[in-house]
Short mmCIF file of C-alpha atoms in Angstrom, two decimals:
data_model
loop_
_atom_site.label_atom_id
_atom_site.label_comp_id
_atom_site.label_asym_id
_atom_site.label_seq_id
_atom_site.Cartn_x
_atom_site.Cartn_y
_atom_site.Cartn_z
CA VAL A 1 16.33 -8.80 4.61
CA TYR A 2 12.96 -10.17 6.48
CA VAL A 3 9.48 -9.47 4.79
CA LYS A 4 7.30 -11.00 7.38
CA SER A 5 4.78 -8.80 8.58
CA THR A 6 3.07 -9.93 11.77
CA LYS A 7 5.13 -9.85 15.40
CA THR A 8 4.03 -13.62 15.53
CA GLU A 9 6.09 -14.53 12.26
CA ILE A 10 9.26 -11.70 13.24
CA LEU A 11 9.30 -13.62 16.80
CA ALA A 12 9.51 -16.94 15.10
CA GLN A 13 12.08 -16.06 12.87
CA MET A 14 14.33 -14.53 15.84
CA ARG A 15 14.03 -17.55 17.60
CA ALA A 16 15.12 -19.76 14.96
CA GLU A 17 17.78 -17.51 14.30
CA MET A 18 19.05 -17.62 17.94
CA GLY A 19 18.06 -21.15 18.40
CA PHE A 20 18.70 -24.81 16.64
CA GLY A 21 20.76 -24.28 13.75
CA GLY A 22 21.18 -20.49 14.51
CA MET A 23 23.68 -18.87 16.51
CA ILE A 24 24.06 -20.15 20.35
CA HIS A 25 23.74 -23.69 18.41
CA ASN A 26 27.12 -22.76 16.27
CA PHE A 27 28.56 -20.51 19.33
CA LYS A 28 28.30 -23.80 21.21
CA ASN A 29 29.70 -26.18 18.48
CA TYR A 30 32.36 -23.82 17.39
CA ILE A 31 34.08 -24.27 21.14
CA LEU A 32 33.38 -28.31 21.16
CA ARG A 33 34.49 -28.69 17.71
CA LEU A 34 36.88 -25.44 17.13
CA ASP A 35 35.89 -25.05 13.16
CA LYS A 36 35.92 -21.76 11.90
CA PRO A 37 32.89 -21.83 9.26
CA ARG A 38 30.65 -21.73 12.28
CA ILE A 39 31.90 -18.37 13.14
CA ALA A 40 30.81 -16.96 10.27
CA LYS A 41 27.36 -18.55 10.79
CA VAL A 42 27.12 -17.47 14.75
CA LYS A 43 27.90 -13.81 12.77
CA THR A 44 25.24 -13.73 10.25
CA SER A 45 22.79 -15.10 13.22
CA VAL A 46 24.00 -12.06 15.04
CA VAL A 47 22.79 -9.46 12.26
CA LYS A 48 19.60 -11.03 11.58
CA THR A 49 18.58 -11.84 14.99
CA ARG A 50 19.10 -8.03 15.30
CA GLU A 51 17.63 -7.06 12.07
CA ALA A 52 14.39 -9.05 13.33
CA ILE A 53 14.26 -6.84 16.69
CA ALA A 54 14.35 -3.86 14.66
CA LEU A 55 11.65 -4.98 12.40
CA PHE A 56 9.50 -5.72 15.48
CA ARG A 57 10.28 -2.24 17.33
CA ASP A 58 8.66 -0.75 13.91
CA LEU A 59 5.68 -2.62 14.20
CA GLY A 60 5.24 -0.51 17.42
CA ILE A 61 5.77 -2.14 20.63
CA SER A 62 4.76 -1.43 24.46
CA SER A 63 6.75 -0.60 27.32
CA ALA A 64 7.16 -4.54 28.05
CA GLU A 65 8.05 -5.90 24.55
CA ASP A 66 10.53 -3.12 24.67
CA LYS A 67 12.49 -4.06 27.76
CA ALA A 68 12.32 -7.80 26.30
CA LEU A 69 13.94 -6.69 23.36
CA ASP A 70 16.20 -4.83 25.24
CA ALA A 71 16.85 -8.24 27.26
CA ILE A 72 17.28 -10.46 24.25
CA GLU A 73 20.27 -7.91 22.74
CA ILE A 74 21.81 -8.21 25.47
CA VAL A 75 22.22 -11.62 25.22
CA VAL A 76 22.78 -11.27 21.35
CA THR A 77 25.28 -8.83 22.55
CA SER A 78 27.35 -10.94 24.69
CA TYR A 79 27.54 -13.89 22.09
CA GLU A 80 28.54 -11.34 19.87
CA THR A 81 31.56 -10.34 22.73
CA ASN A 82 32.37 -13.43 24.04
CA LEU A 83 32.69 -15.12 20.32
CA ASN A 84 35.86 -13.06 20.09
CA LYS A 85 37.22 -14.23 22.99
CA VAL A 86 36.71 -17.93 22.09
CA GLU A 87 38.08 -17.61 18.86
CA THR A 88 41.24 -16.24 20.11
CA LEU A 89 41.40 -18.85 22.97
CA GLY A 90 40.83 -21.57 20.08
CA GLU A 91 43.99 -19.68 18.21
CA ILE A 92 46.00 -20.40 21.03
CA GLY A 93 45.18 -23.87 21.22
CA LYS A 94 42.85 -23.72 24.38
CA THR A 95 41.10 -26.74 24.38
CA PRO A 96 36.80 -27.28 24.41
CA ASN A 97 36.79 -27.86 28.57
CA GLU A 98 39.17 -24.76 28.34
CA ILE A 99 37.28 -22.35 26.39
CA ASP A 100 33.87 -23.40 28.47
CA SER A 101 35.21 -22.95 31.66
CA VAL A 102 36.45 -19.30 30.61
CA VAL A 103 33.51 -18.12 28.40
CA LYS A 104 30.18 -18.31 29.54
CA VAL A 105 26.80 -16.91 28.53
CA ASN A 106 23.43 -16.81 30.13
CA ASP A 107 21.01 -17.75 28.03
CA ASP A 108 17.50 -17.97 30.20
CA PRO A 109 17.26 -13.65 30.16
CA ALA A 110 16.58 -14.15 26.55
CA LEU A 111 14.78 -17.55 26.77
CA ARG A 112 12.26 -15.41 29.24
CA ALA A 113 12.02 -12.67 27.14
CA MET A 114 10.73 -14.60 24.57
CA VAL A 115 8.29 -16.52 27.00
CA LYS A 116 6.88 -13.14 27.50
CA LEU A 117 6.57 -11.49 24.12
CA VAL A 118 4.68 -14.64 23.50
CA GLU A 119 2.53 -13.96 26.14
CA ILE A 120 1.99 -10.38 25.41
CA ILE A 121 1.40 -11.69 21.43
CA ALA A 122 -1.53 -13.86 22.84
CA ALA A 123 -3.22 -11.50 25.34
CA GLU A 124 -3.20 -9.31 22.14
CA SER A 125 -5.12 -11.53 20.02
CA ARG A 126 -7.47 -12.04 22.47
CA TYR A 127 -8.41 -8.41 23.19
CA LYS A 128 -8.98 -8.33 19.43
CA ARG A 129 -11.00 -11.15 19.55
CA LYS A 130 -13.02 -10.14 21.68
CA THR A 131 -13.08 -6.72 20.88
CA MET A 132 -14.22 -7.97 17.50
CA THR A 133 -16.84 -10.27 19.20
CA ASP A 134 -18.76 -7.83 21.27
CA SER A 135 -19.07 -5.32 18.10
CA LEU A 136 -20.57 -8.07 16.39
CA ARG A 137 -22.69 -8.86 19.88
CA THR A 138 -23.85 -5.32 19.97
CA VAL A 139 -24.79 -5.24 16.41
CA GLY A 140 -27.08 -8.32 16.54
CA LEU A 141 -28.63 -7.24 19.61
CA THR A 142 -29.11 -3.84 18.62
CA ALA A 143 -31.13 -5.22 15.73
CA GLN A 144 -33.05 -7.58 17.49
CA PHE A 145 -33.55 -5.28 19.79
CA LEU A 146 -35.06 -2.21 17.10
CA MET A 147 -37.12 -4.84 15.95
CA ILE A 148 -38.78 -5.98 18.92
CA MET A 149 -39.35 -2.55 19.66
CA ALA A 150 -41.10 -1.76 15.97
CA ILE A 151 -43.47 -4.70 16.60
CA VAL A 152 -44.77 -3.88 19.81
CA SER A 153 -44.62 -0.41 19.11
CA SER A 154 -46.98 -1.15 16.47
CA SER A 155 -49.05 -2.82 18.13
CA LEU A 156 -49.80 -0.78 21.20
CA LEU A 157 -49.49 2.77 19.67
CA ILE A 158 -49.80 2.02 15.82
CA ALA A 159 -51.70 5.64 15.28
CA LEU A 160 -50.00 7.27 17.63
CA CYS A 161 -46.14 6.02 17.12
CA PHE A 162 -46.53 5.51 13.02
CA TRP A 163 -44.91 8.80 12.33
CA ALA A 164 -42.22 7.55 15.06
CA ILE A 165 -41.64 4.09 13.83
CA TYR A 166 -41.31 4.72 10.29
CA PHE A 167 -39.49 7.71 10.09
CA LYS A 168 -37.20 7.05 13.06
CA MET A 169 -36.87 3.61 13.29
CA VAL A 170 -38.20 1.78 9.75
CA GLY A 171 -37.18 3.72 7.52
CA PRO A 172 -33.71 4.08 8.73
CA ILE A 173 -32.89 0.45 9.27
CA GLN A 174 -34.76 -0.37 5.54
CA LYS A 175 -32.12 2.50 4.27
CA MET A 176 -28.88 0.45 5.56
CA THR A 177 -30.74 -2.55 4.03
CA ASP A 178 -31.08 -1.19 0.95
CA THR A 179 -27.25 0.81 1.20
CA MET A 180 -26.09 -3.54 2.37
CA GLY A 181 -27.96 -4.66 -1.03
CA LEU A 182 -26.18 -1.79 -2.67
CA LEU A 183 -22.77 -3.18 -1.28
CA ALA A 184 -23.10 -6.01 -1.97
CA GLY A 185 -24.05 -5.87 -6.07
CA GLY A 186 -20.42 -3.37 -6.11
CA GLU A 187 -21.93 -0.48 -5.78
CA THR A 188 -20.32 2.23 -3.70
CA ASP A 189 -21.34 5.70 -5.29
CA PHE A 190 -24.05 6.76 -2.64
CA LEU A 191 -25.25 9.08 0.26
CA LEU A 192 -25.15 6.91 3.72
CA GLU A 193 -27.08 8.63 5.83
CA GLY A 194 -27.39 8.86 9.81
CA THR A 195 -23.77 8.22 10.73
CA ASP A 196 -23.25 11.58 12.78
CA ASP A 197 -26.72 10.05 15.01
CA GLY A 198 -25.93 9.81 18.51
CA ASN A 199 -28.19 6.13 18.59
CA GLU A 200 -28.11 2.75 17.97
CA ILE A 201 -28.82 3.60 14.37
CA GLY A 202 -25.51 6.25 14.19
CA SER A 203 -24.23 3.33 15.18
CA MET A 204 -24.80 0.56 12.68
CA ALA A 205 -25.21 3.03 10.23
CA GLN A 206 -21.25 3.58 10.95
CA ALA A 207 -20.61 -0.02 10.91
CA VAL A 208 -21.99 -0.13 7.41
CA ASN A 209 -19.64 2.92 6.78
CA VAL A 210 -16.82 1.47 6.96
CA PHE A 211 -17.82 -1.79 5.01
CA ARG A 212 -18.59 1.07 2.44
CA GLU A 213 -15.08 2.42 3.01
CA ASN A 214 -13.10 -0.51 2.37
CA ALA A 215 -15.15 -1.24 -0.96
CA VAL A 216 -14.24 1.86 -2.12
CA GLU A 217 -10.56 1.56 -1.22
CA MET A 218 -10.73 -2.09 -3.12
CA GLN A 219 -12.12 -0.28 -6.25
CA ASN A 220 -9.39 2.21 -5.83
CA LEU A 221 -6.95 -0.18 -5.81
CA LYS A 222 -8.47 -1.56 -8.99
CA VAL A 223 -8.75 0.93 -10.52
CA GLU A 224 -5.52 1.77 -9.71
CA ALA A 225 -3.86 -1.72 -10.95
CA ASP A 226 -6.30 -1.38 -14.03
CA GLU A 227 -4.23 2.14 -14.59
CA ILE A 228 -0.83 0.33 -14.23
CA ALA A 229 -1.40 -2.44 -16.42
CA PHE A 230 -2.65 -0.34 -19.05
CA VAL A 231 0.32 2.11 -19.53
CA ALA A 232 2.56 -0.85 -18.97
CA SER A 233 1.01 -2.52 -21.64
CA GLY A 234 0.59 1.09 -24.13
CA LEU A 235 4.63 1.16 -23.26
CA ILE A 236 5.35 -2.07 -24.78
CA GLN A 237 3.13 -1.69 -27.35
CA ILE A 238 4.86 1.91 -28.17
CA SER A 239 8.29 -0.14 -28.32
CA GLU A 240 6.87 -2.23 -30.32
CA ILE A 241 5.41 -0.21 -33.21
CA CYS A 242 8.52 2.77 -33.15
CA LYS A 243 11.28 -0.46 -33.57
CA GLY A 244 11.14 0.74 -37.45
CA ALA A 245 11.41 4.08 -37.10
CA LEU A 246 14.86 6.24 -38.98
CA THR A 247 13.90 9.44 -38.01
CA PHE A 248 12.85 11.50 -34.78
CA GLU A 249 9.92 12.57 -37.10
CA GLU A 250 8.91 9.10 -37.62
CA LEU A 251 8.88 8.30 -33.80
CA GLY A 252 7.01 11.33 -33.47
CA ALA A 253 4.32 10.32 -36.41
CA LEU A 254 4.26 6.97 -35.00
CA VAL A 255 4.05 7.94 -31.23
CA CYS A 256 0.63 10.58 -32.18
CA GLN A 257 -0.94 7.80 -34.49
CA PHE A 258 -0.81 5.15 -31.16
CA LEU A 259 -1.90 7.32 -28.90
CA ALA A 260 -4.46 8.93 -31.15
CA ASP A 261 -5.85 4.83 -31.37
CA THR A 262 -5.87 4.14 -27.97
CA LEU A 263 -7.22 6.93 -26.35
CA SER A 264 -9.94 7.14 -29.08
CA ALA A 265 -9.08 11.40 -30.36
CA PRO A 266 -9.72 11.76 -33.48
CA ALA A 267 -6.97 14.46 -33.38
CA LEU A 268 -3.36 14.59 -31.76
CA SER A 269 -0.25 17.06 -31.84
CA PHE A 270 2.94 15.84 -29.81
CA TYR A 271 5.48 18.55 -28.22
CA VAL A 272 8.49 17.78 -26.78
CA ALA A 273 10.71 20.20 -24.61
CA GLU A 274 13.84 21.20 -25.23
CA GLY A 275 15.03 23.79 -22.35
CA ASN A 276 12.22 26.36 -21.87
CA VAL A 277 10.84 25.62 -25.70
CA LEU A 278 8.36 23.03 -26.82
CA ARG A 279 9.12 21.60 -30.89
CA LEU A 280 6.50 19.68 -32.39
CA SER A 281 7.73 16.13 -33.21
CA GLY A 282 4.62 15.06 -34.39
CA SER A 283 1.22 14.95 -35.30
CA TYR A 284 -1.83 12.74 -36.43
CA ALA A 285 -5.05 13.97 -38.52
CA LEU A 286 -4.75 17.51 -38.36
CA SER A 287 -4.39 19.77 -41.36
CA LYS A 288 -1.11 20.74 -42.70
CA SER A 289 -1.30 24.43 -42.40
CA LYS A 290 -1.44 23.01 -38.51
CA SER A 291 0.71 20.24 -38.36
CA ARG A 292 4.10 21.61 -39.90
CA ASP A 293 7.73 21.76 -38.04
CA GLU A 294 7.54 25.00 -35.42
CA THR A 295 8.01 25.81 -31.89
CA ILE A 296 6.29 27.44 -29.16
CA GLU A 297 7.90 29.01 -26.20
CA PHE A 298 7.20 28.01 -22.42
CA GLY A 299 3.72 30.02 -22.21
CA GLU A 300 3.07 30.87 -25.42
CA GLY A 301 -0.42 29.94 -26.45
CA LEU A 302 -2.74 26.96 -25.09
CA VAL A 303 0.32 24.82 -25.46
CA GLY A 304 2.96 26.89 -23.75
CA GLN A 305 0.41 27.43 -20.90
CA ALA A 306 -0.43 23.96 -20.59
CA ALA A 307 3.26 23.56 -20.12
CA MET A 308 3.31 25.92 -17.70
CA GLY A 309 1.09 24.23 -15.38
CA THR A 310 0.54 19.99 -13.77
CA LYS A 311 -3.21 20.06 -14.60
CA VAL A 312 -4.95 19.45 -17.78
CA LEU A 313 -6.34 22.46 -19.78
CA VAL A 314 -9.38 21.68 -21.21
CA VAL A 315 -10.74 24.19 -24.31
CA SER A 316 -14.50 23.45 -25.37
CA ASP A 317 -15.53 26.96 -26.58
CA VAL A 318 -12.98 26.11 -30.05
CA PRO A 319 -13.13 28.96 -32.64
CA SER A 320 -14.17 27.17 -35.91
CA ASP A 321 -10.69 28.20 -37.56
CA SER A 322 -8.34 27.59 -35.21
CA PHE A 323 -8.02 23.77 -35.70
CA GLN A 324 -9.19 21.43 -38.13
CA ILE A 325 -9.26 17.64 -38.86
CA SER A 326 -8.61 16.43 -41.79
CA SER A 327 -8.52 13.28 -43.64
CA SER A 328 -7.98 12.39 -48.14
CA LEU A 329 -11.95 12.42 -47.89
CA MET A 330 -12.81 15.36 -45.72
CA THR A 331 -12.05 18.14 -43.32
CA SER A 332 -13.58 19.46 -40.04
CA GLU A 333 -13.57 21.20 -37.37
CA SER A 334 -12.55 19.79 -33.90
CA GLY A 335 -15.15 20.04 -30.64
CA VAL A 336 -13.21 20.33 -27.65
CA LEU A 337 -9.55 20.09 -26.91
CA TYR A 338 -7.23 18.44 -24.40
CA PHE A 339 -3.63 19.97 -23.62
CA VAL A 340 -1.96 17.28 -21.06
CA PRO A 341 1.64 18.29 -19.73
CA LEU A 342 3.48 15.06 -19.35
CA ILE A 343 5.98 15.17 -16.15
CA ALA A 344 8.79 13.34 -15.05
CA ASN A 345 10.43 13.64 -11.87
CA ASP A 346 8.38 16.56 -10.94
CA SER A 347 9.17 18.58 -14.80
CA VAL A 348 7.31 19.02 -17.91
CA VAL A 349 8.98 17.03 -20.72
CA GLY A 350 6.09 17.47 -23.28
CA VAL A 351 2.55 18.30 -24.34
#
């Protein structure tokens, strides 16, 4: 299976599968030597070449590229078809010269198609380079132009144009400079002004906004990676601390204690879904009157309501006698309650 992602890499793989040591090379060597192991090599190269062609198409292609890939596929099919014929002739005792005189495959269309693909890829690369260079040049020239205009205008019409210079040019440029400083420092939570302006400032603001969006995406990817690492570490730790649990209740208590420590929660209860009923599996730091074994129907109370949805239910105005956090030294009331539905395969498995 190919894992390369660019057209250049896929084309190189395609040429390797078809050229020296690949399909054509092994096909011709089989005619000369009639050694059967090369038949399997030719068939493998045919399959891999077609996989490369399919992968190339998946990247999005032009009509010229499509035509070139069709030409390559025709040559691959010709080799595949003639392979059976060569194998049959070899089995009936035909000599390599006799086989070569009967079996003819024209490689030229495939070679020309590959040259065409190289030219197209090179042209695309040149166009992208030119576009990027032009964009950078435009931004640079725009900045220089704006600076020169600001200096000339302030020198000739400093009194009359102060408002226009400061509020229409110097101000936005300074804001973008400050914005770039924020981006350099890793800050992305800010409002970028001027992106809708239909002028050079708007173009510069749009360019800066692209950098900001890329930085936000990178931060989001890091947060996602940290969350995955946090969950994976938690699962490993839960697996370790639960090895000694003998009963379902002990397992629930260990999980509750671990989650309370990990999430810095003063108290915690864990309910497991059994059909349309939630059964208390364990609790941590709740008074005995609130942590005894019990079952709750889906939709019943706050726990049951949490099981009916897919979002975290937050209750901040908690009655004083609803939940009590207890220890050997004291008993206190809870401030904020979080009811978190646990979802696996689009089904609630616990709260």
